[in-house]
CSV table of C-alpha atoms in Angstrom, one decimal:
chain,number,residue,atom,x,y,z
D,1,MET,CA,0.0,0.0,0.0
D,2,SER,CA,2.6,2.5,1.0
D,3,ASN,CA,4.6,1.3,-1.9
D,4,MET,CA,1.8,2.6,-4.2
D,5,ILE,CA,1.9,6.0,-2.3
D,6,SER,CA,5.6,6.4,-2.8
D,7,PHE,CA,5.3,5.4,-6.5
D,8,PHE,CA,2.6,8.1,-7.0
D,9,VAL,CA,4.5,10.8,-5.1
D,10,THR,CA,7.7,10.1,-7.0
D,11,SER,CA,5.8,10.2,-10.3
D,12,ILE,CA,4.1,13.5,-9.5
D,13,PHE,CA,7.3,15.0,-8.4
D,14,SER,CA,9.2,14.1,-11.6
D,15,PHE,CA,6.1,15.3,-13.6
D,16,VAL,CA,6.3,18.7,-12.0
D,17,VAL,CA,10.0,19.0,-12.6
D,18,TYR,CA,9.4,18.0,-16.2
D,19,LEU,CA,6.7,20.7,-16.5
D,20,LEU,CA,9.1,23.3,-15.0
D,21,LEU,CA,11.8,22.4,-17.5
D,22,THR,CA,9.5,22.5,-20.6
D,23,ALA,CA,7.6,25.7,-19.7
D,24,GLY,CA,7.3,28.0,-22.7
D,25,SER,CA,6.8,25.3,-25.3
D,26,GLY,CA,3.2,25.8,-26.3
D,27,SER,CA,-0.3,27.3,-25.7
D,28,VAL,CA,-2.0,25.4,-22.8
D,29,LEU,CA,-2.1,28.0,-20.0
D,30,ARG,CA,0.2,30.0,-22.3
D,31,LEU,CA,3.1,27.8,-21.2
D,32,TRP,CA,2.9,24.2,-22.3
D,33,SER,CA,2.1,22.3,-25.4
D,34,SER,CA,-0.2,19.2,-25.0
D,35,GLN,CA,2.5,16.9,-26.5
D,36,GLU,CA,4.9,17.9,-23.8
D,37,ILE,CA,2.4,17.3,-21.0
D,38,MET,CA,1.7,13.8,-22.4
D,39,ALA,CA,5.3,13.0,-22.7
D,40,GLY,CA,5.9,14.3,-19.2
D,41,ALA,CA,3.2,12.1,-17.8
D,42,VAL,CA,4.5,9.0,-19.4
D,43,LEU,CA,8.1,9.8,-18.4
D,44,GLY,CA,7.0,10.6,-14.9
D,45,LEU,CA,5.3,7.2,-14.5
D,46,ILE,CA,8.5,5.4,-15.7
D,47,THR,CA,10.7,7.5,-13.4
D,48,GLY,CA,8.3,6.9,-10.5
D,49,PHE,CA,8.5,3.1,-11.1
D,50,ALA,CA,12.3,3.1,-11.3
D,51,ALA,CA,13.0,5.5,-8.3
D,52,ARG,CA,10.2,4.8,-5.9
D,53,LYS,CA,12.5,3.0,-3.4
D,54,PHE,CA,15.1,5.9,-3.2
D,55,PHE,CA,12.9,9.0,-3.2
D,56,CYS,CA,10.7,8.3,-0.2
D,57,SER,CA,11.1,5.0,1.5
D,58,GLN,CA,8.6,3.5,3.9
D,59,ARG,CA,10.6,4.5,7.0
D,60,GLN,CA,10.5,8.1,6.1
D,61,SER,CA,7.0,9.5,5.6
D,62,ALA,CA,8.1,13.1,6.1
D,63,PRO,CA,8.4,14.1,2.4
D,64,LEU,CA,4.8,13.1,1.8
D,65,ASN,CA,3.3,15.9,3.9
D,66,PRO,CA,2.8,19.0,1.8
D,67,LEU,CA,2.8,21.2,4.9
D,68,ARG,CA,6.4,20.3,5.5
D,69,TRP,CA,7.3,21.3,1.9
D,70,ILE,CA,5.8,24.8,2.6
D,71,THR,CA,7.8,25.0,5.8
D,72,ALA,CA,10.9,23.9,3.9
D,73,VAL,CA,10.5,26.7,1.3
D,74,LEU,CA,9.9,29.3,4.2
D,75,TYR,CA,13.0,28.0,5.9
D,76,VAL,CA,15.2,28.3,2.8
D,77,ILE,CA,14.1,31.8,1.8
D,78,GLY,CA,13.9,33.1,5.4
D,79,PRO,CA,16.3,32.1,8.2
D,80,PHE,CA,18.6,30.0,6.0
D,81,PHE,CA,19.3,32.7,3.5
D,82,ILE,CA,20.0,35.4,6.2
D,83,GLU,CA,22.4,33.0,7.9
D,84,MET,CA,24.1,32.3,4.6
D,85,ALA,CA,24.5,36.0,3.8
D,86,LYS,CA,26.0,36.5,7.3
D,87,ALA,CA,28.3,33.5,6.7
D,88,ASN,CA,29.6,35.1,3.4
D,89,VAL,CA,30.3,38.5,5.0
D,90,ASP,CA,32.2,36.5,7.7
D,91,VAL,CA,34.2,34.6,5.1
D,92,ALA,CA,34.9,37.8,3.2
D,93,TYR,CA,36.3,39.3,6.4
D,94,ARG,CA,38.5,36.3,7.1
D,95,VAL,CA,39.8,36.2,3.4
D,96,ILE,CA,40.8,39.8,3.6
D,97,THR,CA,42.3,39.9,7.1
D,98,GLY,CA,43.5,36.3,7.3
D,99,ARG,CA,42.5,36.1,11.0
D,100,ILE,CA,41.6,32.4,11.6
D,101,ARG,CA,41.6,30.0,14.5
D,102,PRO,CA,40.5,26.6,12.9
D,103,GLY,CA,39.8,23.2,14.5
D,104,ILE,CA,37.3,20.3,14.5
D,105,VAL,CA,34.7,20.1,17.2
D,106,ARG,CA,32.0,17.6,18.0
D,107,VAL,CA,28.4,18.8,17.7
D,108,LYS,CA,25.4,16.9,19.1
D,109,SER,CA,22.8,16.7,16.2
D,110,GLY,CA,19.7,15.5,18.1
D,111,MET,CA,18.1,14.4,14.8
D,112,LYS,CA,16.5,11.0,14.7
D,113,THR,CA,16.1,10.5,10.9
D,114,ASP,CA,18.6,10.3,8.1
D,115,LEU,CA,16.9,13.2,6.2
D,116,GLY,CA,17.1,15.4,9.3
D,117,THR,CA,20.8,14.7,9.7
D,118,LEU,CA,21.4,15.4,6.0
D,119,MET,CA,19.6,18.7,6.1
D,120,LEU,CA,21.4,19.8,9.3
D,121,ALA,CA,24.8,18.8,7.8
D,122,ASN,CA,24.1,20.8,4.6
D,123,SER,CA,22.8,23.8,6.6
D,124,ILE,CA,25.9,23.7,8.8
D,125,THR,CA,28.2,23.6,5.7
D,126,LEU,CA,26.6,26.7,4.2
D,127,THR,CA,26.3,28.8,7.4
D,128,PRO,CA,28.8,30.8,9.5
D,129,GLY,CA,32.3,29.6,9.6
D,130,THR,CA,31.5,25.9,9.9
D,131,LEU,CA,31.9,22.8,7.6
D,132,THR,CA,30.8,19.3,8.3
D,133,VAL,CA,33.7,16.8,8.1
D,134,GLY,CA,32.3,13.5,9.4
D,135,ILE,CA,29.4,11.7,11.2
D,136,ASP,CA,29.6,9.4,14.2
D,137,GLU,CA,27.4,6.5,12.9
D,138,GLU,CA,26.2,5.3,16.3
D,139,THR,CA,25.1,8.6,17.9
D,140,ASN,CA,24.5,10.7,14.8
D,141,ASP,CA,26.9,13.3,16.1
D,142,LEU,CA,28.5,15.6,13.6
D,143,PHE,CA,32.2,16.6,13.4
D,144,VAL,CA,32.3,20.2,12.4
D,145,HIS,CA,35.3,22.2,11.2
D,146,MET,CA,35.1,25.7,12.5
D,147,ILE,CA,37.2,28.4,10.9
D,148,ASN,CA,37.2,30.5,14.0
D,149,ILE,CA,36.7,28.7,17.4
D,150,PRO,CA,35.8,31.1,20.2
D,151,GLU,CA,38.3,31.2,23.1
D,152,GLY,CA,37.6,28.4,25.6
D,153,THR,CA,35.3,26.4,23.4
D,154,GLU,CA,38.0,23.9,22.4
D,155,ALA,CA,38.2,22.4,25.9
D,156,ARG,CA,34.5,21.3,25.9
D,157,GLU,CA,33.6,17.7,24.9
D,158,SER,CA,30.7,18.6,22.6
D,159,LEU,CA,28.6,21.5,21.5
D,160,GLU,CA,24.8,21.7,21.1
D,161,ALA,CA,23.6,22.2,17.5
D,162,ARG,CA,21.9,25.4,18.4
D,163,GLU,CA,25.2,27.1,19.3
D,164,VAL,CA,26.6,26.7,15.7
D,165,PHE,CA,24.0,29.0,14.3
D,166,SER,CA,24.0,32.6,15.4
D,167,ILE,CA,20.6,34.4,14.9
D,168,PHE,CA,17.9,31.8,14.3
D,169,ASN,CA,17.2,28.4,15.9
D,170,CYS,CA,17.8,26.4,12.6
D,171,PRO,CA,17.8,22.9,14.3
D,172,ALA,CA,14.2,23.5,15.5
D,173,TRP,CA,13.1,24.5,11.9
D,174,ILE,CA,14.8,21.4,10.5
D,175,ARG,CA,13.1,19.2,13.1
D,176,ARG,CA,9.8,20.7,12.0
D,177,ILE,CA,10.5,19.9,8.4
D,178,ALA,CA,12.1,16.5,8.5
D,179,GLU,CA,10.8,14.7,11.6
X,1,MET,CA,14.8,51.4,-14.8
X,2,ILE,CA,14.9,50.3,-11.2
X,3,LEU,CA,15.0,46.7,-12.3
X,4,ASN,CA,18.0,47.5,-14.4
X,5,VAL,CA,19.9,48.9,-11.4
X,6,LEU,CA,18.9,45.8,-9.4
X,7,ILE,CA,20.3,43.5,-12.2
X,8,TRP,CA,23.6,45.5,-12.1
X,9,ALA,CA,23.7,45.3,-8.3
X,10,ALA,CA,23.1,41.5,-8.3
X,11,LEU,CA,25.7,40.8,-10.9
X,12,LEU,CA,28.3,42.9,-9.2
X,13,ILE,CA,27.6,41.4,-5.8
X,14,GLY,CA,27.8,37.9,-7.4
X,15,LEU,CA,31.1,38.7,-9.1
X,16,PHE,CA,32.5,40.2,-5.9
X,17,PHE,CA,31.8,37.0,-3.9
X,18,ASN,CA,33.0,34.8,-6.6
X,19,ALA,CA,36.3,36.7,-6.6
X,20,LEU,CA,36.6,36.4,-2.9
X,21,GLY,CA,36.0,32.7,-3.0
X,22,VAL,CA,38.8,32.3,-5.6
X,23,ILE,CA,41.2,34.6,-3.6
X,24,GLY,CA,40.4,32.6,-0.5
X,25,ILE,CA,41.3,29.3,-2.2
X,26,LEU,CA,44.7,30.9,-3.1
X,27,ARG,CA,45.3,32.5,0.3
X,28,PHE,CA,44.1,30.1,3.0
X,29,PRO,CA,46.7,27.7,4.6
X,30,ASP,CA,45.0,24.2,4.5
X,31,VAL,CA,42.3,22.1,2.8
X,32,TYR,CA,39.5,22.8,5.2
X,33,THR,CA,39.8,26.6,5.3
X,34,ARG,CA,40.0,26.6,1.5
X,35,LEU,CA,36.8,24.5,1.4
X,36,HIS,CA,35.2,27.2,3.5
X,37,ALA,CA,36.1,29.9,0.9
X,38,ASP,CA,35.1,27.6,-1.9
X,39,THR,CA,31.7,26.4,-0.8
X,40,LYS,CA,30.3,29.5,0.9
X,41,ALA,CA,31.6,32.3,-1.3
X,42,THR,CA,31.3,30.8,-4.8
X,43,THR,CA,27.9,29.3,-4.0
X,44,PHE,CA,26.6,32.6,-2.8
X,45,GLY,CA,28.2,34.5,-5.7
X,46,SER,CA,26.7,32.1,-8.2
X,47,ILE,CA,23.3,32.4,-6.6
X,48,PHE,CA,23.5,36.2,-7.0
X,49,THR,CA,24.6,36.1,-10.7
X,50,SER,CA,21.7,33.7,-11.3
X,51,LEU,CA,19.4,36.1,-9.5
X,52,ALA,CA,20.4,38.8,-12.0
X,53,VAL,CA,19.5,36.4,-14.8
X,54,MET,CA,16.1,35.7,-13.1
X,55,LEU,CA,15.4,39.4,-12.7
X,56,TYR,CA,16.3,40.0,-16.4
X,57,GLY,CA,13.9,37.1,-17.4
X,58,VAL,CA,11.1,38.6,-15.2
X,59,SER,CA,11.5,42.1,-16.6
X,60,GLN,CA,11.6,40.8,-20.2
X,61,PHE,CA,8.6,38.5,-19.6
X,62,PHE,CA,6.4,41.5,-18.4
X,63,SER,CA,7.5,43.8,-21.2
X,64,THR,CA,7.2,41.2,-24.1
X,65,THR,CA,4.9,38.4,-22.6
X,66,ASP,CA,7.0,35.9,-24.4
X,67,GLY,CA,6.8,32.4,-22.8
X,68,GLN,CA,10.5,31.9,-23.5
X,69,TYR,CA,11.5,34.2,-20.7
X,70,ALA,CA,9.3,32.4,-18.2
X,71,ALA,CA,11.2,29.2,-19.3
X,72,LEU,CA,14.5,31.1,-18.6
X,73,VAL,CA,13.4,31.9,-15.1
X,74,PHE,CA,12.2,28.4,-14.3
X,75,HIS,CA,15.3,26.8,-15.6
X,76,THR,CA,17.5,29.2,-13.7
X,77,ILE,CA,15.7,28.4,-10.4
X,78,ILE,CA,16.2,24.6,-11.0
X,79,ALA,CA,19.9,25.2,-11.7
X,80,VAL,CA,20.3,27.3,-8.5
X,81,ILE,CA,18.7,24.6,-6.4
X,82,VAL,CA,20.9,21.9,-8.0
X,83,LEU,CA,24.0,24.0,-7.4
X,84,ALA,CA,23.3,24.7,-3.7
X,85,VAL,CA,22.5,21.1,-2.8
X,86,THR,CA,25.4,19.6,-4.8
X,87,ASN,CA,28.0,22.1,-3.6
X,88,ALA,CA,27.2,21.5,0.1
X,89,THR,CA,27.3,17.7,-0.3
X,90,GLY,CA,30.4,17.8,-2.4
X,91,ALA,CA,32.3,19.9,0.2
X,92,HIS,CA,31.3,17.3,2.8
X,93,ALA,CA,32.7,14.5,0.7
X,94,ILE,CA,36.0,16.3,0.0
X,95,ALA,CA,36.5,17.1,3.7
X,96,ARG,CA,35.8,13.5,4.7
X,97,ALA,CA,38.2,12.2,2.1
X,98,ALA,CA,40.9,14.6,3.2
X,99,HIS,CA,40.6,13.6,6.8
X,100,LYS,CA,40.6,9.8,5.9
X,101,ARG,CA,43.8,10.4,3.9
X,102,GLY,CA,45.4,11.8,7.1
X,103,HIS,CA,45.6,15.5,6.2
X,104,GLY,CA,44.7,16.9,9.6
X,105,PRO,CA,43.7,20.5,9.9
X,106,ASN,CA,46.9,22.6,10.1
X,107,PRO,CA,47.0,25.0,11.8
X,108,SER,CA,44.4,23.9,14.4
X,109,VAL,CA,43.6,24.3,18.0
X,110,VAL,CA,41.5,21.1,18.5
X,111,ASP,CA,40.7,17.9,16.4
X,112,ARG,CA,38.0,15.8,18.0
X,113,LEU,CA,37.5,13.5,15.0
X,114,LYS,CA,41.1,12.3,15.1
X,115,GLU,CA,40.8,11.5,18.9
X,116,THR,CA,37.7,9.4,18.3
X,117,SER,CA,38.9,7.5,15.2
X,118,LYS,CA,42.1,6.3,17.0
Z,1,MET,CA,24.1,43.8,-22.8
Z,2,THR,CA,27.8,44.5,-22.3
Z,3,ILE,CA,27.5,44.0,-18.5
Z,4,TRP,CA,26.6,40.3,-19.2
Z,5,ILE,CA,29.7,39.8,-21.4
Z,6,PHE,CA,31.8,41.6,-18.9
Z,7,SER,CA,30.7,39.3,-16.0
Z,8,VAL,CA,31.4,36.2,-18.2
Z,9,LEU,CA,34.9,37.5,-18.8
Z,10,VAL,CA,35.5,38.2,-15.1
Z,11,MET,CA,34.4,34.6,-14.3
Z,12,VAL,CA,36.7,33.2,-16.9
Z,13,ALA,CA,39.6,35.2,-15.4
Z,14,LEU,CA,38.6,33.8,-11.9
Z,15,MET,CA,38.7,30.3,-13.4
Z,16,LEU,CA,42.2,30.9,-14.6
Z,17,LEU,CA,43.2,32.2,-11.1
Z,18,ALA,CA,41.7,29.1,-9.5
Z,19,MET,CA,43.8,27.0,-11.9
Z,20,ILE,CA,46.9,28.3,-10.1
Z,21,ARG,CA,45.8,26.3,-7.0
Z,22,LEU,CA,44.9,23.4,-9.3
Z,23,PHE,CA,48.5,23.2,-10.5
Z,24,LYS,CA,50.3,24.1,-7.3
Z,25,GLY,CA,48.1,22.4,-4.7
Z,26,PRO,CA,50.4,20.6,-2.3
Z,27,THR,CA,47.9,17.7,-1.7
Z,28,SER,CA,45.4,16.1,-4.1
Z,29,ALA,CA,42.6,17.3,-1.9
Z,30,ASP,CA,43.6,20.9,-2.6
Z,31,ARG,CA,43.4,20.2,-6.3
Z,32,VAL,CA,39.8,18.8,-5.9
Z,33,VAL,CA,38.8,21.9,-4.0
Z,34,ALA,CA,40.1,24.1,-6.9
Z,35,LEU,CA,38.3,21.8,-9.4
Z,36,ASP,CA,35.1,22.2,-7.5
Z,37,ALA,CA,35.4,26.0,-7.5
Z,38,ILE,CA,36.0,25.9,-11.2
Z,39,ASN,CA,32.9,23.7,-11.8
Z,40,THR,CA,30.7,26.2,-9.8
Z,41,LEU,CA,32.1,29.1,-11.9
Z,42,VAL,CA,31.5,27.2,-15.1
Z,43,VAL,CA,27.8,26.7,-14.2
Z,44,ALA,CA,27.4,30.3,-13.2
Z,45,ALA,CA,29.1,31.5,-16.4
Z,46,MET,CA,26.9,29.2,-18.5
Z,47,ILE,CA,23.7,30.6,-17.0
Z,48,VAL,CA,24.9,34.1,-17.8
Z,49,LEU,CA,25.9,33.0,-21.4
Z,50,GLY,CA,22.3,31.8,-21.8
Z,51,VAL,CA,21.3,35.5,-21.6
Z,52,VAL,CA,24.1,36.7,-23.8
Z,53,PHE,CA,23.1,34.3,-26.7
Z,54,LYS,CA,19.4,34.2,-25.8
Z,55,GLN,CA,19.5,30.4,-25.8
Z,56,ILE,CA,17.8,28.5,-23.0
Z,57,ILE,CA,19.7,25.3,-23.9
Z,58,PHE,CA,22.7,26.9,-22.2
Z,59,ILE,CA,20.9,26.7,-18.9
Z,60,ASP,CA,19.8,23.1,-19.5
Z,61,VAL,CA,23.5,22.2,-20.1
Z,62,ALA,CA,24.4,24.1,-16.9
Z,63,ILE,CA,22.0,21.9,-14.9
Z,64,ILE,CA,23.4,18.7,-16.3
Z,65,TYR,CA,27.0,20.0,-15.9
Z,66,ALA,CA,26.3,20.7,-12.2
Z,67,LEU,CA,24.9,17.2,-11.6
Z,68,LEU,CA,27.7,15.4,-13.5
Z,69,SER,CA,30.5,17.5,-11.9
Z,70,PHE,CA,29.0,16.6,-8.5
Z,71,VAL,CA,29.2,12.9,-9.4
Z,72,GLY,CA,32.8,13.5,-10.5
Z,73,THR,CA,33.7,15.2,-7.3
Z,74,LEU,CA,32.1,12.4,-5.3
Z,75,TYR,CA,34.0,9.7,-7.1
Z,76,ILE,CA,37.3,11.5,-6.8
Z,77,SER,CA,36.7,12.0,-3.1
Z,78,LYS,CA,35.8,8.4,-2.6
Z,79,TYR,CA,39.0,7.4,-4.4
Z,80,LEU,CA,41.1,9.8,-2.3
Z,81,GLY,CA,39.5,8.5,0.9
Z,82,GLY,CA,40.5,4.9,-0.1
Z,83,GLU,CA,36.9,3.6,-0.4
Z,84,LEU,CA,37.0,2.6,-4.1
């Protein structure tokens, strides 16, 4: 049963991507030609059959919920983009002055699913002065390379995920999206 | 007219951050710090140059109502999403490989990953 | 229109600068970092070239280039990490 659901979700997702890529080809809604829509539907069904096991497996039902997609879009254009802009100003400052104090610290992730860990790792990589190097497979802890470790932090065993971000509580957002 | 100024601004910001990323690659002392410059600055700069292309597409779409320009905007959005996701994951893979190969961070004040893998 | 061509030229100059690190890089990981930066710049330049030549196919090629260069980076990293 849930196999059927993941098949349909994957099909619809690839159909939408196909429509985005062929927009401007004809006159239906001023954007698509009917041949392109038909070809997209057939290709979407084939892709859905081939990729249903990878795109959303039975263990992870989070991608099926459309509310989470809206939260994800809000997260990317809101807190995430601001954090990323701040990260770039920070990197610009360090490129110009060369003032760095690098090292690798352990960060408790607190995520239960693989998707949550992936999103947290990618968010950490693109935000202020931090870069994910490795994952502790048992505890899901992340090893994060920081370009500028604050004085005194290097003596601590591990950091909370909240402390890596500066303005917003990104881990809470990711938990809302992925778990 | 305002849109033209915005396009110029986005392009120049993008070029500035791309340049900073490349200078950072040349200037920083080890693999990890270079990765910082690479992933953050060039991804952000490319997002801004793409944003300029999107603004151009939107302005042309509203003045000519040609579907081709809508296609330009959609394709650029997909390219930006692909770029952001793949760059972050690729940086993670490079950092992991460098650490497995035994290139520790140098200079560094602390290396928790090395302590646990021993 | 000249601003677009100007920015493509700047990006090509930046690619040449990044190639210094590609040749010099003391370790192979440094070379991969430089290659990754060059790939990102190629994608950005291709998107801008799509406007210069008014051809959307440039942006399609940029999407595929981004995906394939990502796969290439992953394979080189796996090889360097000794997992292949």
